[in-house]
Amino acid sequence: MNCQPKRSATARLRRADTIVPKLLPDEFILGWLKRFAVANCSTNTWRFIKSIRNERKEDAEGAASIYQTSSLVSDYTGIPNSELERLHTLLPWTQLCGSGQQGKQENNEADRRAIHVKGHRSGLCPNCVEEDRAFWGWDYWRRSHQIPGVTRCLKHEVELHFTPYLCFTTHSPYAARPIGVPVGDRSTFGQQYSELAVSMLEEATPDNHAQFLVRLHALLEQRSGGTTILQVRNFLAAAAQRDIPDTWVHHAFVGKIDKMQMIKLLRASYPVELSPIQLAIVLKLIFDEVDDALMFWRCIDGLMPGQFDQKHAGFSKA
């Protein structure tokens, strides 16, 4: 009979010989796992996780796609899960539509494919790679470069490069540069969408998403001159056809749908089933300036929810 006390999971994790790299600003949590493995002389991230968690490899891989890896990172870094998810995952992006649940974007199949959570592609900025290697001594995957539809590095004002498959846990950005391909979209829409999306990810969701939709619809009625949801949908479709370039659509939706399909999905989803990428698209279509869109998003544009007719509060899908 074994009389030795069982070691807790945390005790198993905290080995004296484990090297724990610092979690860097804007670092994507899945990329940190790769750095963690490399720092401990392992070239296979999932095998390394398996060895320290005593889990099956497939369990660890499945957990990574739904951000359960935050518990592992929290055990080693001491950073609370909530802070890790807020600052180092795309979870806040999936919650932009007020669901409070990670799976909200799954209402839109094309948007779900583009979300990057499951690693369809990995984005990198060549300038950030060189700058990080010089400053930190290591390069790392940045969260802001993984937001669906983002085409630019806002810091260096250059287009991002994307790998054809998941690289967060297999390559560093430096190692992935040979397979990275430039976005191929240099449009004003792509630039401004990037600015808007990054800010929306970093900021808190409006307290009352239903009330935000009321404000959004009232503004769209005003801009379109229409009084029905169908008229507003037609207005959005026309604006999307006019303002959104095919090159951006191809990038944002990973080549899975074309512009006409994207517009059709946008019309069908408005107003209550907008996915995060669609919500950002709508805001960009309404406002010429990113700052104006963000002011409206923050509810500080001087138009309070109570000013609008409450008839809009119960949206239908008509």
Coordinates of C-alpha atoms in Angstrom, one line a residue:
M1 CA 0.0 0.0 0.0
N2 CA 1.3 3.4 -1.0
C3 CA 1.1 5.7 2.0
Q4 CA 2.7 8.7 0.5
P5 CA 0.4 11.7 0.1
K6 CA -0.8 12.6 -3.4
R7 CA 0.8 15.6 -4.9
S8 CA -1.6 18.3 -6.1
A9 CA -1.7 19.3 -9.7
T10 CA -0.1 22.6 -8.9
A11 CA 2.7 20.9 -7.0
R12 CA 3.4 18.6 -10.0
L13 CA 3.5 21.7 -12.2
R14 CA 5.9 23.8 -10.1
R15 CA 9.2 21.9 -10.6
A16 CA 12.3 23.8 -9.5
D17 CA 14.0 23.1 -12.8
T18 CA 11.2 24.5 -15.0
I19 CA 12.1 27.7 -16.9
V20 CA 9.1 30.0 -17.1
P21 CA 9.4 32.7 -19.8
K22 CA 7.9 36.1 -19.1
L23 CA 4.5 36.7 -20.7
L24 CA 5.1 39.7 -23.0
P25 CA 2.8 42.6 -24.0
D26 CA 0.1 41.6 -26.4
E27 CA 1.5 38.0 -26.5
F28 CA -1.0 35.4 -27.8
I29 CA -1.4 32.7 -25.2
L30 CA -0.9 29.8 -27.7
G31 CA 2.4 31.3 -28.8
W32 CA 3.6 31.6 -25.2
L33 CA 3.2 27.8 -24.9
K34 CA 5.6 27.4 -27.7
R35 CA 8.1 29.6 -26.0
F36 CA 7.6 27.8 -22.7
A37 CA 8.4 24.5 -24.4
V38 CA 11.5 25.8 -26.2
A39 CA 12.8 27.4 -23.0
N40 CA 12.7 23.9 -21.5
C41 CA 14.5 22.3 -24.4
S42 CA 11.4 20.7 -26.0
T43 CA 10.7 21.1 -29.7
N44 CA 7.2 19.6 -29.5
T45 CA 4.9 21.9 -27.6
W46 CA 2.1 19.3 -27.0
R47 CA 4.5 16.6 -25.9
F48 CA 5.9 19.1 -23.4
I49 CA 2.5 20.0 -22.1
K50 CA 1.6 16.3 -21.8
S51 CA 4.7 15.7 -19.7
I52 CA 3.9 18.5 -17.2
R53 CA 0.2 18.0 -17.0
N54 CA 0.1 14.2 -17.2
E55 CA -2.6 14.4 -19.8
R56 CA -3.2 12.7 -23.1
K57 CA -1.8 14.7 -26.0
E58 CA -5.2 14.9 -27.7
D59 CA -6.8 16.3 -24.5
A60 CA -4.2 19.1 -24.4
E61 CA -4.7 20.0 -28.0
G62 CA -8.5 20.1 -27.7
A63 CA -8.3 22.3 -24.6
A64 CA -6.1 24.8 -26.4
S65 CA -8.8 25.6 -28.9
I66 CA -11.2 26.6 -26.2
Y67 CA -8.7 28.5 -24.1
Q68 CA -8.5 26.0 -21.3
T69 CA -4.7 26.4 -21.6
S70 CA -5.1 29.6 -19.6
S71 CA -5.3 27.5 -16.4
L72 CA -1.8 26.1 -17.3
V73 CA -0.4 29.5 -18.0
S74 CA -1.9 30.8 -14.8
D75 CA -0.3 28.0 -12.8
Y76 CA 3.1 29.0 -14.0
T77 CA 2.9 32.8 -14.3
G78 CA 0.7 33.5 -11.3
I79 CA -1.6 35.7 -13.5
P80 CA -5.3 35.1 -12.9
N81 CA -7.2 33.3 -15.7
S82 CA -9.5 36.3 -16.2
E83 CA -6.5 38.6 -16.9
L84 CA -5.0 36.1 -19.2
E85 CA -8.1 35.7 -21.2
R86 CA -8.7 39.5 -21.3
L87 CA -5.2 40.4 -22.4
H88 CA -3.7 37.4 -24.2
T89 CA -6.6 35.5 -26.0
L90 CA -9.2 36.3 -28.5
L91 CA -12.0 35.5 -26.0
P92 CA -12.9 39.2 -25.6
W93 CA -13.4 39.4 -29.4
T94 CA -15.8 36.5 -29.4
Q95 CA -17.8 38.3 -26.7
L96 CA -18.2 41.6 -28.5
C97 CA -21.7 40.8 -29.4
G98 CA -22.7 40.6 -25.8
S99 CA -23.4 36.9 -25.5
G100 CA -20.9 36.4 -22.7
Q101 CA -20.1 33.1 -24.3
Q102 CA -17.2 32.1 -26.5
G103 CA -19.4 30.4 -29.1
K104 CA -21.5 33.4 -30.2
Q105 CA -19.7 33.8 -33.5
E106 CA -20.7 30.2 -34.5
N107 CA -24.0 31.6 -35.7
N108 CA -22.1 32.6 -38.8
E109 CA -20.2 29.7 -40.2
A110 CA -17.9 31.8 -42.4
D111 CA -17.0 34.0 -39.5
R112 CA -16.3 31.0 -37.3
R113 CA -13.8 29.7 -39.9
A114 CA -12.1 33.1 -39.9
I115 CA -11.8 33.5 -36.1
H116 CA -8.2 32.0 -35.9
V117 CA -9.0 30.4 -32.5
K118 CA -8.5 27.0 -34.0
G119 CA -5.5 28.1 -35.9
H120 CA -6.4 28.4 -39.6
R121 CA -3.6 30.9 -40.1
S122 CA -1.1 32.8 -38.0
G123 CA -0.4 36.5 -38.6
L124 CA 3.0 38.2 -38.1
C125 CA 4.6 41.6 -38.7
P126 CA 8.2 41.3 -40.0
N127 CA 9.1 44.6 -38.4
C128 CA 7.8 43.4 -35.0
V129 CA 9.8 40.2 -35.3
E130 CA 13.0 42.1 -35.8
E131 CA 12.2 44.7 -33.1
D132 CA 11.2 42.1 -30.5
R133 CA 14.3 40.0 -31.1
A134 CA 16.4 43.1 -30.6
F135 CA 14.6 44.4 -27.5
W136 CA 13.4 41.2 -25.7
G137 CA 15.9 38.7 -27.1
W138 CA 13.0 36.7 -28.5
D139 CA 10.2 37.2 -31.0
Y140 CA 6.6 36.2 -30.2
W141 CA 3.1 35.9 -31.7
R142 CA 1.1 39.0 -31.0
R143 CA -2.6 38.8 -30.3
S144 CA -3.5 41.9 -32.1
H145 CA -2.2 40.4 -35.4
Q146 CA -4.6 37.4 -35.1
I147 CA -8.0 39.4 -35.0
P148 CA -10.2 38.3 -37.9
G149 CA -10.0 40.8 -40.8
V150 CA -7.0 42.7 -39.5
T151 CA -4.6 43.4 -42.3
R152 CA -2.1 45.9 -40.8
C153 CA 0.4 46.2 -38.0
L154 CA -0.8 49.5 -36.5
K155 CA 2.6 50.1 -34.8
H156 CA 4.7 49.9 -38.0
E157 CA 1.9 50.7 -40.5
V158 CA 2.8 47.8 -42.7
E159 CA 0.7 44.9 -44.0
L160 CA 0.8 41.7 -42.0
H161 CA 2.0 38.3 -43.4
F162 CA 0.0 35.2 -42.8
T163 CA 1.1 31.5 -42.8
P164 CA -1.1 29.0 -44.6
Y165 CA -1.7 26.9 -41.5
L166 CA -1.4 27.0 -37.6
C167 CA 2.0 28.1 -36.5
F168 CA 1.5 29.3 -32.9
T169 CA 2.8 26.1 -31.3
T170 CA 5.1 24.9 -34.0
H171 CA 7.1 28.0 -35.1
S172 CA 8.2 31.3 -33.7
P173 CA 7.2 34.2 -36.0
Y174 CA 10.9 34.4 -37.0
A175 CA 10.9 30.8 -38.1
A176 CA 7.6 31.2 -39.8
R177 CA 8.7 34.1 -42.0
P178 CA 9.6 32.0 -45.0
I179 CA 6.1 30.7 -45.3
G180 CA 4.4 33.9 -44.4
V181 CA 2.6 35.6 -47.3
P182 CA 1.6 39.3 -47.4
V183 CA -2.1 40.0 -46.9
G184 CA -2.5 41.5 -50.4
D185 CA -5.0 44.1 -49.4
R186 CA -3.8 47.7 -49.0
S187 CA -7.2 49.3 -49.1
T188 CA -8.3 52.2 -46.9
F189 CA -11.1 49.9 -45.6
G190 CA -8.7 47.3 -44.5
Q191 CA -6.5 49.9 -42.7
Q192 CA -9.4 51.5 -40.9
Y193 CA -11.1 48.2 -40.1
S194 CA -7.8 47.1 -38.5
E195 CA -7.7 50.2 -36.3
L196 CA -11.3 49.7 -35.3
A197 CA -11.1 46.0 -34.6
V198 CA -7.9 46.3 -32.5
S199 CA -9.5 49.0 -30.3
M200 CA -12.7 47.0 -29.9
L201 CA -10.8 44.0 -28.8
E202 CA -8.8 46.0 -26.2
E203 CA -11.8 47.9 -24.8
A204 CA -14.7 46.7 -22.7
T205 CA -18.0 45.6 -24.3
P206 CA -20.9 48.0 -23.8
D207 CA -22.7 47.1 -20.6
N208 CA -26.0 46.6 -22.3
H209 CA -25.6 45.0 -25.7
A210 CA -29.4 45.0 -26.4
Q211 CA -29.5 48.8 -25.8
F212 CA -26.4 49.2 -28.0
L213 CA -28.3 47.5 -30.8
V214 CA -31.2 49.9 -30.3
R215 CA -28.8 52.8 -30.7
L216 CA -27.2 51.2 -33.7
H217 CA -30.5 50.6 -35.5
A218 CA -31.8 54.1 -34.8
L219 CA -28.6 55.5 -36.3
L220 CA -28.9 53.3 -39.3
E221 CA -32.5 54.3 -39.8
Q222 CA -31.4 57.9 -39.8
R223 CA -28.6 57.3 -42.3
S224 CA -30.6 55.1 -44.6
G225 CA -33.9 57.1 -44.5
G226 CA -35.6 53.8 -43.9
T227 CA -38.1 52.7 -41.3
T228 CA -37.9 48.9 -41.6
I229 CA -35.3 46.3 -40.9
L230 CA -35.5 45.3 -44.6
Q231 CA -34.6 48.9 -45.7
V232 CA -31.7 49.1 -43.3
R233 CA -30.4 45.7 -44.5
N234 CA -30.6 47.0 -48.1
F235 CA -28.7 50.1 -47.1
L236 CA -25.9 48.0 -45.4
A237 CA -25.7 45.7 -48.4
A238 CA -25.3 48.7 -50.8
A239 CA -22.7 50.3 -48.6
A240 CA -20.8 47.0 -48.3
Q241 CA -20.9 46.5 -52.1
R242 CA -19.5 50.0 -52.6
D243 CA -16.9 50.3 -49.8
I244 CA -15.5 46.8 -49.1
P245 CA -12.9 45.5 -51.6
D246 CA -12.8 41.9 -52.7
T247 CA -9.2 41.6 -51.5
W248 CA -10.2 42.4 -47.9
V249 CA -13.1 39.8 -48.0
H250 CA -10.7 37.1 -49.3
H251 CA -8.4 37.8 -46.4
A252 CA -10.9 38.2 -43.7
F253 CA -12.9 35.1 -44.5
V254 CA -9.9 33.0 -45.5
G255 CA -11.0 32.6 -49.1
K256 CA -14.0 30.5 -48.0
I257 CA -16.7 33.0 -49.3
D258 CA -16.7 35.7 -51.9
K259 CA -18.0 39.3 -51.5
M260 CA -21.5 38.5 -52.6
Q261 CA -21.8 35.7 -50.1
M262 CA -20.4 37.9 -47.3
I263 CA -23.0 40.6 -48.1
K264 CA -25.8 38.0 -48.1
L265 CA -24.7 36.7 -44.7
L266 CA -24.5 40.3 -43.3
R267 CA -28.0 41.0 -44.5
A268 CA -29.4 37.8 -43.0
S269 CA -27.6 38.4 -39.6
Y270 CA -28.6 42.0 -39.0
P271 CA -29.5 43.1 -36.4
V272 CA -29.6 40.5 -33.6
E273 CA -27.3 37.7 -35.0
L274 CA -24.3 39.9 -35.9
S275 CA -21.0 38.1 -35.3
P276 CA -18.0 40.1 -34.1
I277 CA -16.5 40.6 -37.5
Q278 CA -19.9 41.7 -38.9
L279 CA -20.4 44.1 -36.1
A280 CA -17.0 45.8 -36.8
I281 CA -17.9 45.8 -40.5
V282 CA -21.2 47.6 -39.8
L283 CA -19.6 50.2 -37.6
K284 CA -17.0 50.9 -40.3
L285 CA -19.6 51.2 -43.0
I286 CA -21.6 53.8 -40.9
F287 CA -18.7 56.0 -39.9
D288 CA -16.0 57.5 -42.1
E289 CA -13.7 58.1 -39.2
V290 CA -12.5 55.3 -36.8
D291 CA -12.6 57.7 -33.8
D292 CA -16.3 58.4 -34.5
A293 CA -17.1 54.7 -34.7
L294 CA -15.3 54.1 -31.4
M295 CA -17.1 57.0 -29.7
F296 CA -20.4 55.5 -30.7
W297 CA -19.1 52.0 -29.5
R298 CA -18.2 53.6 -26.1
C299 CA -21.6 55.3 -25.9
I300 CA -20.0 58.7 -25.5
D301 CA -21.3 60.3 -28.7
G302 CA -23.9 62.4 -26.9
L303 CA -26.8 60.2 -27.9
M304 CA -28.1 58.3 -24.9
P305 CA -30.1 55.1 -25.3
G306 CA -33.2 56.7 -23.8
Q307 CA -33.5 59.2 -26.6
F308 CA -34.5 56.5 -29.1
D309 CA -38.0 55.2 -29.5
Q310 CA -38.4 51.9 -27.6
K311 CA -40.2 50.4 -30.6
H312 CA -36.7 49.3 -31.7
A313 CA -36.1 47.3 -28.5
G314 CA -37.8 44.2 -29.8
F315 CA -36.1 43.4 -33.1
S316 CA -37.6 40.8 -35.3
K317 CA -35.9 38.7 -37.9
A318 CA -38.1 40.0 -40.7

